[in-house]
Protein backbone atom coordinates (compact mmCIF):
# COMPACT_ATOMS: atom_id res chain seq x y z
CA UNK A 1 0.00 0.00 0.00
CA UNK A 2 1.07 3.56 -0.62
CA UNK A 3 1.49 5.53 2.67
CA UNK A 4 -1.61 7.63 2.05
CA UNK A 5 -3.64 4.48 1.30
CA UNK A 6 -2.50 2.93 4.57
CA UNK A 7 -3.67 6.01 6.48
CA UNK A 8 -6.94 6.11 4.55
CA UNK A 9 -7.61 2.46 5.37
CA UNK A 10 -6.87 3.01 9.06
CA UNK A 11 -9.14 6.04 9.09
CA UNK A 12 -11.97 4.10 7.45
CA UNK A 13 -11.70 1.26 9.97
CA UNK A 14 -11.60 3.66 12.89
CA UNK A 15 -14.53 5.77 11.71
CA UNK A 16 -16.66 2.68 11.15
CA UNK A 17 -15.89 1.41 14.64
CA UNK A 18 -16.54 4.78 16.28
CA UNK A 19 -19.84 5.33 14.51
CA UNK A 20 -21.00 1.90 15.68
CA UNK A 21 -20.15 2.83 19.27
CA UNK A 22 -21.97 6.15 19.21
CA UNK A 23 -25.45 6.87 20.47
CA UNK A 24 -27.88 9.64 19.62
CA UNK A 25 -29.05 10.30 23.18
CA UNK A 26 -25.49 10.51 24.54
CA UNK A 27 -24.47 12.69 21.59
CA UNK A 28 -27.27 15.17 22.25
CA UNK A 29 -26.50 15.29 25.97
CA UNK A 30 -22.79 15.84 25.39
CA UNK A 31 -23.37 18.56 22.84
CA UNK A 32 -25.62 20.45 25.27
CA UNK A 33 -23.24 19.98 28.18
CA UNK A 34 -20.12 20.92 26.22
CA UNK A 35 -21.90 23.82 24.48
CA UNK A 36 -20.08 22.56 21.42
CA UNK A 37 -20.31 23.90 17.88
CA UNK A 38 -19.25 20.55 16.47
CA UNK A 39 -21.18 17.44 15.56
CA UNK A 40 -21.29 14.79 18.29
CA UNK A 41 -21.46 11.03 17.83
CA UNK A 42 -21.83 10.09 21.50
CA UNK A 43 -18.92 7.66 21.71
CA UNK A 44 -17.90 6.79 25.33
CA UNK A 45 -14.21 7.30 26.15
CA UNK A 46 -13.58 3.59 26.91
CA UNK A 47 -15.05 2.75 23.52
CA UNK A 48 -12.73 5.23 21.84
CA UNK A 49 -9.70 3.60 23.45
CA UNK A 50 -10.79 0.11 22.41
CA UNK A 51 -11.37 1.25 18.83
CA UNK A 52 -7.98 2.95 18.71
CA UNK A 53 -6.22 -0.16 19.96
CA UNK A 54 -8.05 -2.57 17.67
CA UNK A 55 -8.22 -0.54 14.46
CA UNK A 56 -4.88 1.25 14.15
CA UNK A 57 -2.55 -1.73 14.16
CA UNK A 58 1.12 -0.77 14.01
CA UNK A 59 0.96 2.57 12.21
CA UNK A 60 4.26 4.39 12.17
CA UNK A 61 4.52 7.67 14.04
CA UNK A 62 4.25 9.74 10.86
CA UNK A 63 1.18 7.85 9.69
CA UNK A 64 -0.45 8.14 13.08
CA UNK A 65 0.20 11.88 13.01
CA UNK A 66 -1.28 12.16 9.51
CA UNK A 67 -4.31 10.19 10.68
CA UNK A 68 -4.78 12.63 13.54
CA UNK A 69 -4.59 15.57 11.14
CA UNK A 70 -7.32 13.99 9.04
CA UNK A 71 -9.49 13.28 12.09
CA UNK A 72 -9.10 16.81 13.43
CA UNK A 73 -10.18 18.36 10.14
CA UNK A 74 -13.60 16.75 10.51
CA UNK A 75 -16.12 18.95 12.40
CA UNK A 76 -16.79 16.14 14.87
CA UNK A 77 -16.14 16.52 18.61
CA UNK A 78 -15.50 12.80 19.16
CA UNK A 79 -12.81 12.71 16.45
CA UNK A 80 -10.89 15.58 18.04
CA UNK A 81 -10.94 13.67 21.31
CA UNK A 82 -9.73 10.53 19.51
CA UNK A 83 -6.89 12.43 17.82
CA UNK A 84 -5.61 13.59 21.20
CA UNK A 85 -5.84 10.10 22.65
CA UNK A 86 -3.94 8.59 19.74
CA UNK A 87 -1.06 11.02 20.18
CA UNK A 88 -1.00 10.50 23.94
CA UNK A 89 -0.16 6.80 23.53
CA UNK A 90 3.21 5.67 24.82
CA UNK A 91 4.21 4.49 21.35
CA UNK A 92 4.11 8.08 20.09
CA UNK A 93 7.29 10.09 20.64
CA UNK A 94 6.61 13.68 21.75
CA UNK A 95 8.76 15.11 18.97
CA UNK A 96 8.65 18.42 17.10
CA UNK A 97 5.96 17.19 14.72
CA UNK A 98 3.63 16.24 17.56
CA UNK A 99 4.29 19.52 19.37
CA UNK A 100 3.49 21.39 16.14
CA UNK A 101 0.22 19.47 15.89
CA UNK A 102 -0.72 20.65 19.39
CA UNK A 103 0.21 24.30 18.95
CA UNK A 104 -1.43 24.62 15.54
CA UNK A 105 -4.75 23.46 16.97
CA UNK A 106 -5.00 25.72 19.99
CA UNK A 107 -7.15 28.19 18.08
CA UNK A 108 -9.71 25.43 17.42
CA UNK A 109 -10.30 24.76 21.10
CA UNK A 110 -13.66 25.93 22.36
CA UNK A 111 -14.23 23.88 25.50
CA UNK A 112 -12.48 22.21 28.40
CA UNK A 113 -12.98 18.57 27.34
CA UNK A 114 -11.06 18.71 24.06
CA UNK A 115 -8.47 21.03 25.63
CA UNK A 116 -7.88 18.75 28.61
CA UNK A 117 -7.72 15.70 26.37
CA UNK A 118 -5.01 17.38 24.30
CA UNK A 119 -3.15 18.26 27.51
CA UNK A 120 -1.79 14.73 27.93
CA UNK A 121 0.24 14.83 24.74
CA UNK A 122 1.11 18.51 25.22
CA UNK A 123 2.54 17.82 28.69
CA UNK A 124 4.68 14.98 27.33
CA UNK A 125 6.05 17.33 24.68
CA UNK A 126 6.95 19.94 27.29
CA UNK A 127 8.63 17.41 29.56
CA UNK A 128 10.61 16.08 26.59
CA UNK A 129 11.81 19.59 25.68
CA UNK A 130 11.33 22.22 28.41
CA UNK A 131 12.62 24.80 25.94
CA UNK A 132 9.11 24.72 24.49
CA UNK A 133 7.94 26.53 27.62
CA UNK A 134 9.22 29.75 26.02
CA UNK A 135 6.37 29.49 23.51
CA UNK A 136 3.87 28.62 26.23
CA UNK A 137 4.77 31.75 28.20
CA UNK A 138 3.42 33.89 25.38
CA UNK A 139 0.05 32.17 25.64
CA UNK A 140 -0.89 33.93 28.87
CA UNK A 141 -1.43 37.16 26.92
CA UNK A 142 -3.34 35.52 24.08
CA UNK A 143 -6.88 36.88 23.58
CA UNK A 144 -8.15 33.32 23.06
CA UNK A 145 -9.48 31.98 26.38
CA UNK A 146 -8.51 28.35 25.82
CA UNK A 147 -4.97 29.24 24.76
CA UNK A 148 -4.47 31.25 27.95
CA UNK A 149 -5.87 28.40 30.01
CA UNK A 150 -3.60 25.90 28.25
CA UNK A 151 -0.54 27.67 29.68
CA UNK A 152 -1.45 26.26 33.09
CA UNK A 153 -3.30 23.06 32.19
CA UNK A 154 -0.54 21.83 29.86
CA UNK A 155 2.12 22.51 32.52
CA UNK A 156 0.46 20.66 35.40
CA UNK A 157 3.42 18.22 35.65
CA UNK A 158 5.41 21.13 37.09
CA UNK A 159 2.86 21.31 39.91
CA UNK A 160 2.55 17.58 40.50
CA UNK A 161 6.14 16.41 40.20
CA UNK A 162 9.57 17.45 41.39
CA UNK A 163 10.09 20.26 38.92
CA UNK A 164 10.60 23.94 39.64
CA UNK A 165 7.14 25.59 39.64
CA UNK A 166 8.28 29.20 39.93
CA UNK A 167 7.92 30.09 36.27
CA UNK A 168 4.33 28.85 36.15
CA UNK A 169 3.52 30.56 39.43
CA UNK A 170 4.60 33.79 37.78
CA UNK A 171 2.09 33.08 35.03
CA UNK A 172 -0.54 32.33 37.66
CA UNK A 173 0.05 35.76 39.20
CA UNK A 174 -0.81 37.40 35.88
CA UNK A 175 -3.73 35.11 35.16
CA UNK A 176 -5.14 35.61 38.67
CA UNK A 177 -6.43 38.98 37.46
CA UNK A 178 -8.24 37.37 34.53
CA UNK A 179 -11.96 37.33 35.35
CA UNK A 180 -12.79 34.47 32.98
CA UNK A 181 -14.34 31.62 34.97
CA UNK A 182 -12.26 28.89 33.34
CA UNK A 183 -9.03 30.82 33.92
CA UNK A 184 -9.80 31.19 37.61
CA UNK A 185 -10.56 27.46 37.76
CA UNK A 186 -7.24 26.66 36.07
CA UNK A 187 -5.31 28.79 38.56
CA UNK A 188 -7.06 27.04 41.43
CA UNK A 189 -6.41 23.64 39.88
CA UNK A 190 -2.69 24.39 39.50
CA UNK A 191 -2.34 25.66 43.06
CA UNK A 192 -4.24 22.73 44.49
CA UNK A 193 -1.99 20.22 42.73
CA UNK A 194 1.12 22.07 43.94
CA UNK A 195 -0.22 22.16 47.51
CA UNK A 196 -0.06 18.35 47.62
CA UNK A 197 3.74 18.52 47.60
CA UNK A 198 4.53 22.09 48.65
CA UNK A 199 1.75 23.56 50.74
CA UNK A 200 4.03 26.26 52.14
CA UNK A 201 4.71 27.63 48.68
CA UNK A 202 1.00 27.75 47.90
CA UNK A 203 0.24 29.50 51.19
CA UNK A 204 2.85 32.10 50.33
CA UNK A 205 1.30 32.59 46.91
CA UNK A 206 -2.14 33.04 48.40
CA UNK A 207 -0.82 35.48 51.00
CA UNK A 208 0.78 37.62 48.30
CA UNK A 209 -1.81 37.28 45.53
CA UNK A 210 -4.92 35.60 46.92
CA UNK A 211 -6.94 38.81 46.88
CA UNK A 212 -6.77 38.77 43.06
CA UNK A 213 -8.54 35.42 42.85
CA UNK A 214 -12.28 34.90 42.77
CA UNK A 215 -14.02 32.29 44.88
CA UNK A 216 -14.29 29.92 41.94
CA UNK A 217 -10.52 29.43 41.96
CA UNK A 218 -11.05 27.06 44.87
CA UNK A 219 -12.56 24.34 42.63
CA UNK A 220 -11.19 22.45 39.68
CA UNK A 221 -13.46 23.59 36.84
PDB file of C-alpha atoms in Angstrom:
ATOM      1  CA  UNK A   1       0.000   0.000   0.000  1.00  0.00           C
ATOM      2  CA  UNK A   2       1.073   3.560  -0.615  1.00  0.00           C
ATOM      3  CA  UNK A   3       1.495   5.529   2.670  1.00  0.00           C
ATOM      4  CA  UNK A   4      -1.610   7.627   2.053  1.00  0.00           C
ATOM      5  CA  UNK A   5      -3.636   4.481   1.300  1.00  0.00           C
ATOM      6  CA  UNK A   6      -2.496   2.932   4.571  1.00  0.00           C
ATOM      7  CA  UNK A   7      -3.672   6.012   6.475  1.00  0.00           C
ATOM      8  CA  UNK A   8      -6.943   6.113   4.546  1.00  0.00           C
ATOM      9  CA  UNK A   9      -7.612   2.457   5.366  1.00  0.00           C
ATOM     10  CA  UNK A  10      -6.865   3.007   9.058  1.00  0.00           C
ATOM     11  CA  UNK A  11      -9.140   6.041   9.095  1.00  0.00           C
ATOM     12  CA  UNK A  12     -11.974   4.102   7.446  1.00  0.00           C
ATOM     13  CA  UNK A  13     -11.699   1.261   9.972  1.00  0.00           C
ATOM     14  CA  UNK A  14     -11.600   3.655  12.889  1.00  0.00           C
ATOM     15  CA  UNK A  15     -14.534   5.767  11.712  1.00  0.00           C
ATOM     16  CA  UNK A  16     -16.660   2.682  11.153  1.00  0.00           C
ATOM     17  CA  UNK A  17     -15.895   1.406  14.644  1.00  0.00           C
ATOM     18  CA  UNK A  18     -16.542   4.776  16.283  1.00  0.00           C
ATOM     19  CA  UNK A  19     -19.842   5.327  14.514  1.00  0.00           C
ATOM     20  CA  UNK A  20     -21.003   1.903  15.680  1.00  0.00           C
ATOM     21  CA  UNK A  21     -20.149   2.829  19.274  1.00  0.00           C
ATOM     22  CA  UNK A  22     -21.972   6.155  19.215  1.00  0.00           C
ATOM     23  CA  UNK A  23     -25.453   6.867  20.471  1.00  0.00           C
ATOM     24  CA  UNK A  24     -27.879   9.638  19.621  1.00  0.00           C
ATOM     25  CA  UNK A  25     -29.048  10.303  23.176  1.00  0.00           C
ATOM     26  CA  UNK A  26     -25.492  10.511  24.536  1.00  0.00           C
ATOM     27  CA  UNK A  27     -24.466  12.693  21.591  1.00  0.00           C
ATOM     28  CA  UNK A  28     -27.271  15.174  22.251  1.00  0.00           C
ATOM     29  CA  UNK A  29     -26.502  15.294  25.972  1.00  0.00           C
ATOM     30  CA  UNK A  30     -22.786  15.837  25.392  1.00  0.00           C
ATOM     31  CA  UNK A  31     -23.370  18.561  22.836  1.00  0.00           C
ATOM     32  CA  UNK A  32     -25.625  20.446  25.269  1.00  0.00           C
ATOM     33  CA  UNK A  33     -23.241  19.981  28.183  1.00  0.00           C
ATOM     34  CA  UNK A  34     -20.117  20.922  26.225  1.00  0.00           C
ATOM     35  CA  UNK A  35     -21.900  23.819  24.476  1.00  0.00           C
ATOM     36  CA  UNK A  36     -20.076  22.559  21.425  1.00  0.00           C
ATOM     37  CA  UNK A  37     -20.309  23.898  17.883  1.00  0.00           C
ATOM     38  CA  UNK A  38     -19.248  20.546  16.466  1.00  0.00           C
ATOM     39  CA  UNK A  39     -21.183  17.435  15.556  1.00  0.00           C
ATOM     40  CA  UNK A  40     -21.290  14.789  18.290  1.00  0.00           C
ATOM     41  CA  UNK A  41     -21.464  11.034  17.832  1.00  0.00           C
ATOM     42  CA  UNK A  42     -21.832  10.089  21.501  1.00  0.00           C
ATOM     43  CA  UNK A  43     -18.921   7.656  21.714  1.00  0.00           C
ATOM     44  CA  UNK A  44     -17.898   6.792  25.332  1.00  0.00           C
ATOM     45  CA  UNK A  45     -14.208   7.296  26.154  1.00  0.00           C
ATOM     46  CA  UNK A  46     -13.579   3.586  26.910  1.00  0.00           C
ATOM     47  CA  UNK A  47     -15.049   2.749  23.523  1.00  0.00           C
ATOM     48  CA  UNK A  48     -12.735   5.232  21.842  1.00  0.00           C
ATOM     49  CA  UNK A  49      -9.704   3.602  23.445  1.00  0.00           C
ATOM     50  CA  UNK A  50     -10.792   0.110  22.410  1.00  0.00           C
ATOM     51  CA  UNK A  51     -11.372   1.254  18.834  1.00  0.00           C
ATOM     52  CA  UNK A  52      -7.977   2.949  18.705  1.00  0.00           C
ATOM     53  CA  UNK A  53      -6.219  -0.164  19.960  1.00  0.00           C
ATOM     54  CA  UNK A  54      -8.047  -2.567  17.672  1.00  0.00           C
ATOM     55  CA  UNK A  55      -8.220  -0.545  14.464  1.00  0.00           C
ATOM     56  CA  UNK A  56      -4.880   1.247  14.148  1.00  0.00           C
ATOM     57  CA  UNK A  57      -2.548  -1.725  14.162  1.00  0.00           C
ATOM     58  CA  UNK A  58       1.124  -0.770  14.007  1.00  0.00           C
ATOM     59  CA  UNK A  59       0.960   2.567  12.215  1.00  0.00           C
ATOM     60  CA  UNK A  60       4.262   4.394  12.165  1.00  0.00           C
ATOM     61  CA  UNK A  61       4.521   7.672  14.044  1.00  0.00           C
ATOM     62  CA  UNK A  62       4.246   9.742  10.864  1.00  0.00           C
ATOM     63  CA  UNK A  63       1.184   7.848   9.686  1.00  0.00           C
ATOM     64  CA  UNK A  64      -0.448   8.145  13.080  1.00  0.00           C
ATOM     65  CA  UNK A  65       0.199  11.878  13.005  1.00  0.00           C
ATOM     66  CA  UNK A  66      -1.282  12.162   9.514  1.00  0.00           C
ATOM     67  CA  UNK A  67      -4.309  10.191  10.675  1.00  0.00           C
ATOM     68  CA  UNK A  68      -4.780  12.628  13.544  1.00  0.00           C
ATOM     69  CA  UNK A  69      -4.587  15.572  11.144  1.00  0.00           C
ATOM     70  CA  UNK A  70      -7.320  13.992   9.041  1.00  0.00           C
ATOM     71  CA  UNK A  71      -9.491  13.280  12.088  1.00  0.00           C
ATOM     72  CA  UNK A  72      -9.105  16.806  13.428  1.00  0.00           C
ATOM     73  CA  UNK A  73     -10.183  18.357  10.138  1.00  0.00           C
ATOM     74  CA  UNK A  74     -13.598  16.748  10.509  1.00  0.00           C
ATOM     75  CA  UNK A  75     -16.120  18.951  12.396  1.00  0.00           C
ATOM     76  CA  UNK A  76     -16.790  16.140  14.873  1.00  0.00           C
ATOM     77  CA  UNK A  77     -16.136  16.523  18.608  1.00  0.00           C
ATOM     78  CA  UNK A  78     -15.497  12.800  19.162  1.00  0.00           C
ATOM     79  CA  UNK A  79     -12.812  12.711  16.455  1.00  0.00           C
ATOM     80  CA  UNK A  80     -10.889  15.575  18.037  1.00  0.00           C
ATOM     81  CA  UNK A  81     -10.938  13.667  21.305  1.00  0.00           C
ATOM     82  CA  UNK A  82      -9.730  10.529  19.514  1.00  0.00           C
ATOM     83  CA  UNK A  83      -6.893  12.432  17.818  1.00  0.00           C
ATOM     84  CA  UNK A  84      -5.611  13.591  21.201  1.00  0.00           C
ATOM     85  CA  UNK A  85      -5.843  10.102  22.653  1.00  0.00           C
ATOM     86  CA  UNK A  86      -3.940   8.588  19.741  1.00  0.00           C
ATOM     87  CA  UNK A  87      -1.058  11.024  20.178  1.00  0.00           C
ATOM     88  CA  UNK A  88      -0.996  10.503  23.943  1.00  0.00           C
ATOM     89  CA  UNK A  89      -0.162   6.801  23.526  1.00  0.00           C
ATOM     90  CA  UNK A  90       3.212   5.671  24.817  1.00  0.00           C
ATOM     91  CA  UNK A  91       4.212   4.486  21.348  1.00  0.00           C
ATOM     92  CA  UNK A  92       4.115   8.084  20.086  1.00  0.00           C
ATOM     93  CA  UNK A  93       7.294  10.090  20.638  1.00  0.00           C
ATOM     94  CA  UNK A  94       6.612  13.684  21.750  1.00  0.00           C
ATOM     95  CA  UNK A  95       8.759  15.106  18.973  1.00  0.00           C
ATOM     96  CA  UNK A  96       8.655  18.418  17.097  1.00  0.00           C
ATOM     97  CA  UNK A  97       5.961  17.192  14.723  1.00  0.00           C
ATOM     98  CA  UNK A  98       3.631  16.235  17.560  1.00  0.00           C
ATOM     99  CA  UNK A  99       4.294  19.517  19.367  1.00  0.00           C
ATOM    100  CA  UNK A 100       3.489  21.388  16.140  1.00  0.00           C
ATOM    101  CA  UNK A 101       0.219  19.474  15.891  1.00  0.00           C
ATOM    102  CA  UNK A 102      -0.719  20.646  19.394  1.00  0.00           C
ATOM    103  CA  UNK A 103       0.208  24.295  18.947  1.00  0.00           C
ATOM    104  CA  UNK A 104      -1.434  24.620  15.536  1.00  0.00           C
ATOM    105  CA  UNK A 105      -4.750  23.455  16.968  1.00  0.00           C
ATOM    106  CA  UNK A 106      -5.003  25.723  19.987  1.00  0.00           C
ATOM    107  CA  UNK A 107      -7.151  28.195  18.079  1.00  0.00           C
ATOM    108  CA  UNK A 108      -9.706  25.427  17.420  1.00  0.00           C
ATOM    109  CA  UNK A 109     -10.302  24.764  21.100  1.00  0.00           C
ATOM    110  CA  UNK A 110     -13.662  25.931  22.357  1.00  0.00           C
ATOM    111  CA  UNK A 111     -14.230  23.877  25.499  1.00  0.00           C
ATOM    112  CA  UNK A 112     -12.480  22.210  28.398  1.00  0.00           C
ATOM    113  CA  UNK A 113     -12.980  18.572  27.337  1.00  0.00           C
ATOM    114  CA  UNK A 114     -11.057  18.711  24.058  1.00  0.00           C
ATOM    115  CA  UNK A 115      -8.470  21.030  25.628  1.00  0.00           C
ATOM    116  CA  UNK A 116      -7.884  18.749  28.610  1.00  0.00           C
ATOM    117  CA  UNK A 117      -7.724  15.700  26.374  1.00  0.00           C
ATOM    118  CA  UNK A 118      -5.007  17.384  24.303  1.00  0.00           C
ATOM    119  CA  UNK A 119      -3.152  18.258  27.509  1.00  0.00           C
ATOM    120  CA  UNK A 120      -1.790  14.732  27.933  1.00  0.00           C
ATOM    121  CA  UNK A 121       0.236  14.832  24.737  1.00  0.00           C
ATOM    122  CA  UNK A 122       1.114  18.510  25.221  1.00  0.00           C
ATOM    123  CA  UNK A 123       2.542  17.821  28.688  1.00  0.00           C
ATOM    124  CA  UNK A 124       4.680  14.982  27.334  1.00  0.00           C
ATOM    125  CA  UNK A 125       6.045  17.326  24.679  1.00  0.00           C
ATOM    126  CA  UNK A 126       6.947  19.939  27.290  1.00  0.00           C
ATOM    127  CA  UNK A 127       8.629  17.413  29.558  1.00  0.00           C
ATOM    128  CA  UNK A 128      10.608  16.075  26.593  1.00  0.00           C
ATOM    129  CA  UNK A 129      11.812  19.585  25.685  1.00  0.00           C
ATOM    130  CA  UNK A 130      11.329  22.221  28.407  1.00  0.00           C
ATOM    131  CA  UNK A 131      12.625  24.798  25.942  1.00  0.00           C
ATOM    132  CA  UNK A 132       9.113  24.716  24.493  1.00  0.00           C
ATOM    133  CA  UNK A 133       7.944  26.533  27.622  1.00  0.00           C
ATOM    134  CA  UNK A 134       9.216  29.754  26.022  1.00  0.00           C
ATOM    135  CA  UNK A 135       6.372  29.488  23.510  1.00  0.00           C
ATOM    136  CA  UNK A 136       3.871  28.618  26.233  1.00  0.00           C
ATOM    137  CA  UNK A 137       4.771  31.748  28.197  1.00  0.00           C
ATOM    138  CA  UNK A 138       3.416  33.894  25.384  1.00  0.00           C
ATOM    139  CA  UNK A 139       0.048  32.169  25.637  1.00  0.00           C
ATOM    140  CA  UNK A 140      -0.890  33.932  28.866  1.00  0.00           C
ATOM    141  CA  UNK A 141      -1.433  37.158  26.925  1.00  0.00           C
ATOM    142  CA  UNK A 142      -3.342  35.525  24.082  1.00  0.00           C
ATOM    143  CA  UNK A 143      -6.884  36.875  23.579  1.00  0.00           C
ATOM    144  CA  UNK A 144      -8.150  33.321  23.058  1.00  0.00           C
ATOM    145  CA  UNK A 145      -9.479  31.984  26.381  1.00  0.00           C
ATOM    146  CA  UNK A 146      -8.510  28.346  25.820  1.00  0.00           C
ATOM    147  CA  UNK A 147      -4.969  29.238  24.755  1.00  0.00           C
ATOM    148  CA  UNK A 148      -4.467  31.251  27.947  1.00  0.00           C
ATOM    149  CA  UNK A 149      -5.871  28.399  30.005  1.00  0.00           C
ATOM    150  CA  UNK A 150      -3.595  25.895  28.255  1.00  0.00           C
ATOM    151  CA  UNK A 151      -0.542  27.665  29.678  1.00  0.00           C
ATOM    152  CA  UNK A 152      -1.454  26.257  33.093  1.00  0.00           C
ATOM    153  CA  UNK A 153      -3.304  23.063  32.190  1.00  0.00           C
ATOM    154  CA  UNK A 154      -0.539  21.832  29.865  1.00  0.00           C
ATOM    155  CA  UNK A 155       2.121  22.510  32.522  1.00  0.00           C
ATOM    156  CA  UNK A 156       0.456  20.663  35.405  1.00  0.00           C
ATOM    157  CA  UNK A 157       3.423  18.218  35.650  1.00  0.00           C
ATOM    158  CA  UNK A 158       5.406  21.135  37.090  1.00  0.00           C
ATOM    159  CA  UNK A 159       2.861  21.315  39.909  1.00  0.00           C
ATOM    160  CA  UNK A 160       2.549  17.577  40.504  1.00  0.00           C
ATOM    161  CA  UNK A 161       6.137  16.412  40.203  1.00  0.00           C
ATOM    162  CA  UNK A 162       9.571  17.449  41.394  1.00  0.00           C
ATOM    163  CA  UNK A 163      10.086  20.255  38.921  1.00  0.00           C
ATOM    164  CA  UNK A 164      10.599  23.945  39.640  1.00  0.00           C
ATOM    165  CA  UNK A 165       7.139  25.587  39.635  1.00  0.00           C
ATOM    166  CA  UNK A 166       8.276  29.201  39.928  1.00  0.00           C
ATOM    167  CA  UNK A 167       7.920  30.088  36.266  1.00  0.00           C
ATOM    168  CA  UNK A 168       4.333  28.851  36.147  1.00  0.00           C
ATOM    169  CA  UNK A 169       3.523  30.562  39.435  1.00  0.00           C
ATOM    170  CA  UNK A 170       4.602  33.788  37.777  1.00  0.00           C
ATOM    171  CA  UNK A 171       2.088  33.080  35.027  1.00  0.00           C
ATOM    172  CA  UNK A 172      -0.541  32.326  37.662  1.00  0.00           C
ATOM    173  CA  UNK A 173       0.050  35.758  39.197  1.00  0.00           C
ATOM    174  CA  UNK A 174      -0.807  37.398  35.884  1.00  0.00           C
ATOM    175  CA  UNK A 175      -3.734  35.106  35.160  1.00  0.00           C
ATOM    176  CA  UNK A 176      -5.144  35.609  38.666  1.00  0.00           C
ATOM    177  CA  UNK A 177      -6.426  38.978  37.464  1.00  0.00           C
ATOM    178  CA  UNK A 178      -8.242  37.369  34.534  1.00  0.00           C
ATOM    179  CA  UNK A 179     -11.961  37.332  35.348  1.00  0.00           C
ATOM    180  CA  UNK A 180     -12.791  34.470  32.981  1.00  0.00           C
ATOM    181  CA  UNK A 181     -14.344  31.624  34.974  1.00  0.00           C
ATOM    182  CA  UNK A 182     -12.257  28.894  33.341  1.00  0.00           C
ATOM    183  CA  UNK A 183      -9.034  30.822  33.917  1.00  0.00           C
ATOM    184  CA  UNK A 184      -9.804  31.192  37.610  1.00  0.00           C
ATOM    185  CA  UNK A 185     -10.557  27.464  37.757  1.00  0.00           C
ATOM    186  CA  UNK A 186      -7.242  26.664  36.072  1.00  0.00           C
ATOM    187  CA  UNK A 187      -5.309  28.786  38.557  1.00  0.00           C
ATOM    188  CA  UNK A 188      -7.061  27.045  41.430  1.00  0.00           C
ATOM    189  CA  UNK A 189      -6.406  23.642  39.884  1.00  0.00           C
ATOM    190  CA  UNK A 190      -2.690  24.387  39.495  1.00  0.00           C
ATOM    191  CA  UNK A 191      -2.341  25.661  43.065  1.00  0.00           C
ATOM    192  CA  UNK A 192      -4.244  22.726  44.492  1.00  0.00           C
ATOM    193  CA  UNK A 193      -1.986  20.224  42.734  1.00  0.00           C
ATOM    194  CA  UNK A 194       1.116  22.070  43.941  1.00  0.00           C
ATOM    195  CA  UNK A 195      -0.216  22.157  47.512  1.00  0.00           C
ATOM    196  CA  UNK A 196      -0.063  18.349  47.620  1.00  0.00           C
ATOM    197  CA  UNK A 197       3.743  18.516  47.595  1.00  0.00           C
ATOM    198  CA  UNK A 198       4.534  22.089  48.647  1.00  0.00           C
ATOM    199  CA  UNK A 199       1.747  23.559  50.741  1.00  0.00           C
ATOM    200  CA  UNK A 200       4.033  26.261  52.144  1.00  0.00           C
ATOM    201  CA  UNK A 201       4.714  27.631  48.680  1.00  0.00           C
ATOM    202  CA  UNK A 202       1.003  27.752  47.902  1.00  0.00           C
ATOM    203  CA  UNK A 203       0.237  29.497  51.188  1.00  0.00           C
ATOM    204  CA  UNK A 204       2.850  32.101  50.328  1.00  0.00           C
ATOM    205  CA  UNK A 205       1.302  32.593  46.905  1.00  0.00           C
ATOM    206  CA  UNK A 206      -2.141  33.041  48.404  1.00  0.00           C
ATOM    207  CA  UNK A 207      -0.823  35.480  51.004  1.00  0.00           C
ATOM    208  CA  UNK A 208       0.779  37.624  48.301  1.00  0.00           C
ATOM    209  CA  UNK A 209      -1.814  37.282  45.530  1.00  0.00           C
ATOM    210  CA  UNK A 210      -4.917  35.599  46.923  1.00  0.00           C
ATOM    211  CA  UNK A 211      -6.941  38.811  46.882  1.00  0.00           C
ATOM    212  CA  UNK A 212      -6.772  38.773  43.064  1.00  0.00           C
ATOM    213  CA  UNK A 213      -8.544  35.424  42.849  1.00  0.00           C
ATOM    214  CA  UNK A 214     -12.284  34.904  42.773  1.00  0.00           C
ATOM    215  CA  UNK A 215     -14.024  32.290  44.879  1.00  0.00           C
ATOM    216  CA  UNK A 216     -14.293  29.922  41.937  1.00  0.00           C
ATOM    217  CA  UNK A 217     -10.522  29.433  41.965  1.00  0.00           C
ATOM    218  CA  UNK A 218     -11.052  27.063  44.873  1.00  0.00           C
ATOM    219  CA  UNK A 219     -12.557  24.340  42.630  1.00  0.00           C
ATOM    220  CA  UNK A 220     -11.194  22.446  39.677  1.00  0.00           C
ATOM    221  CA  UNK A 221     -13.457  23.586  36.838  1.00  0.00           C
TER     222      UNK A 221
END
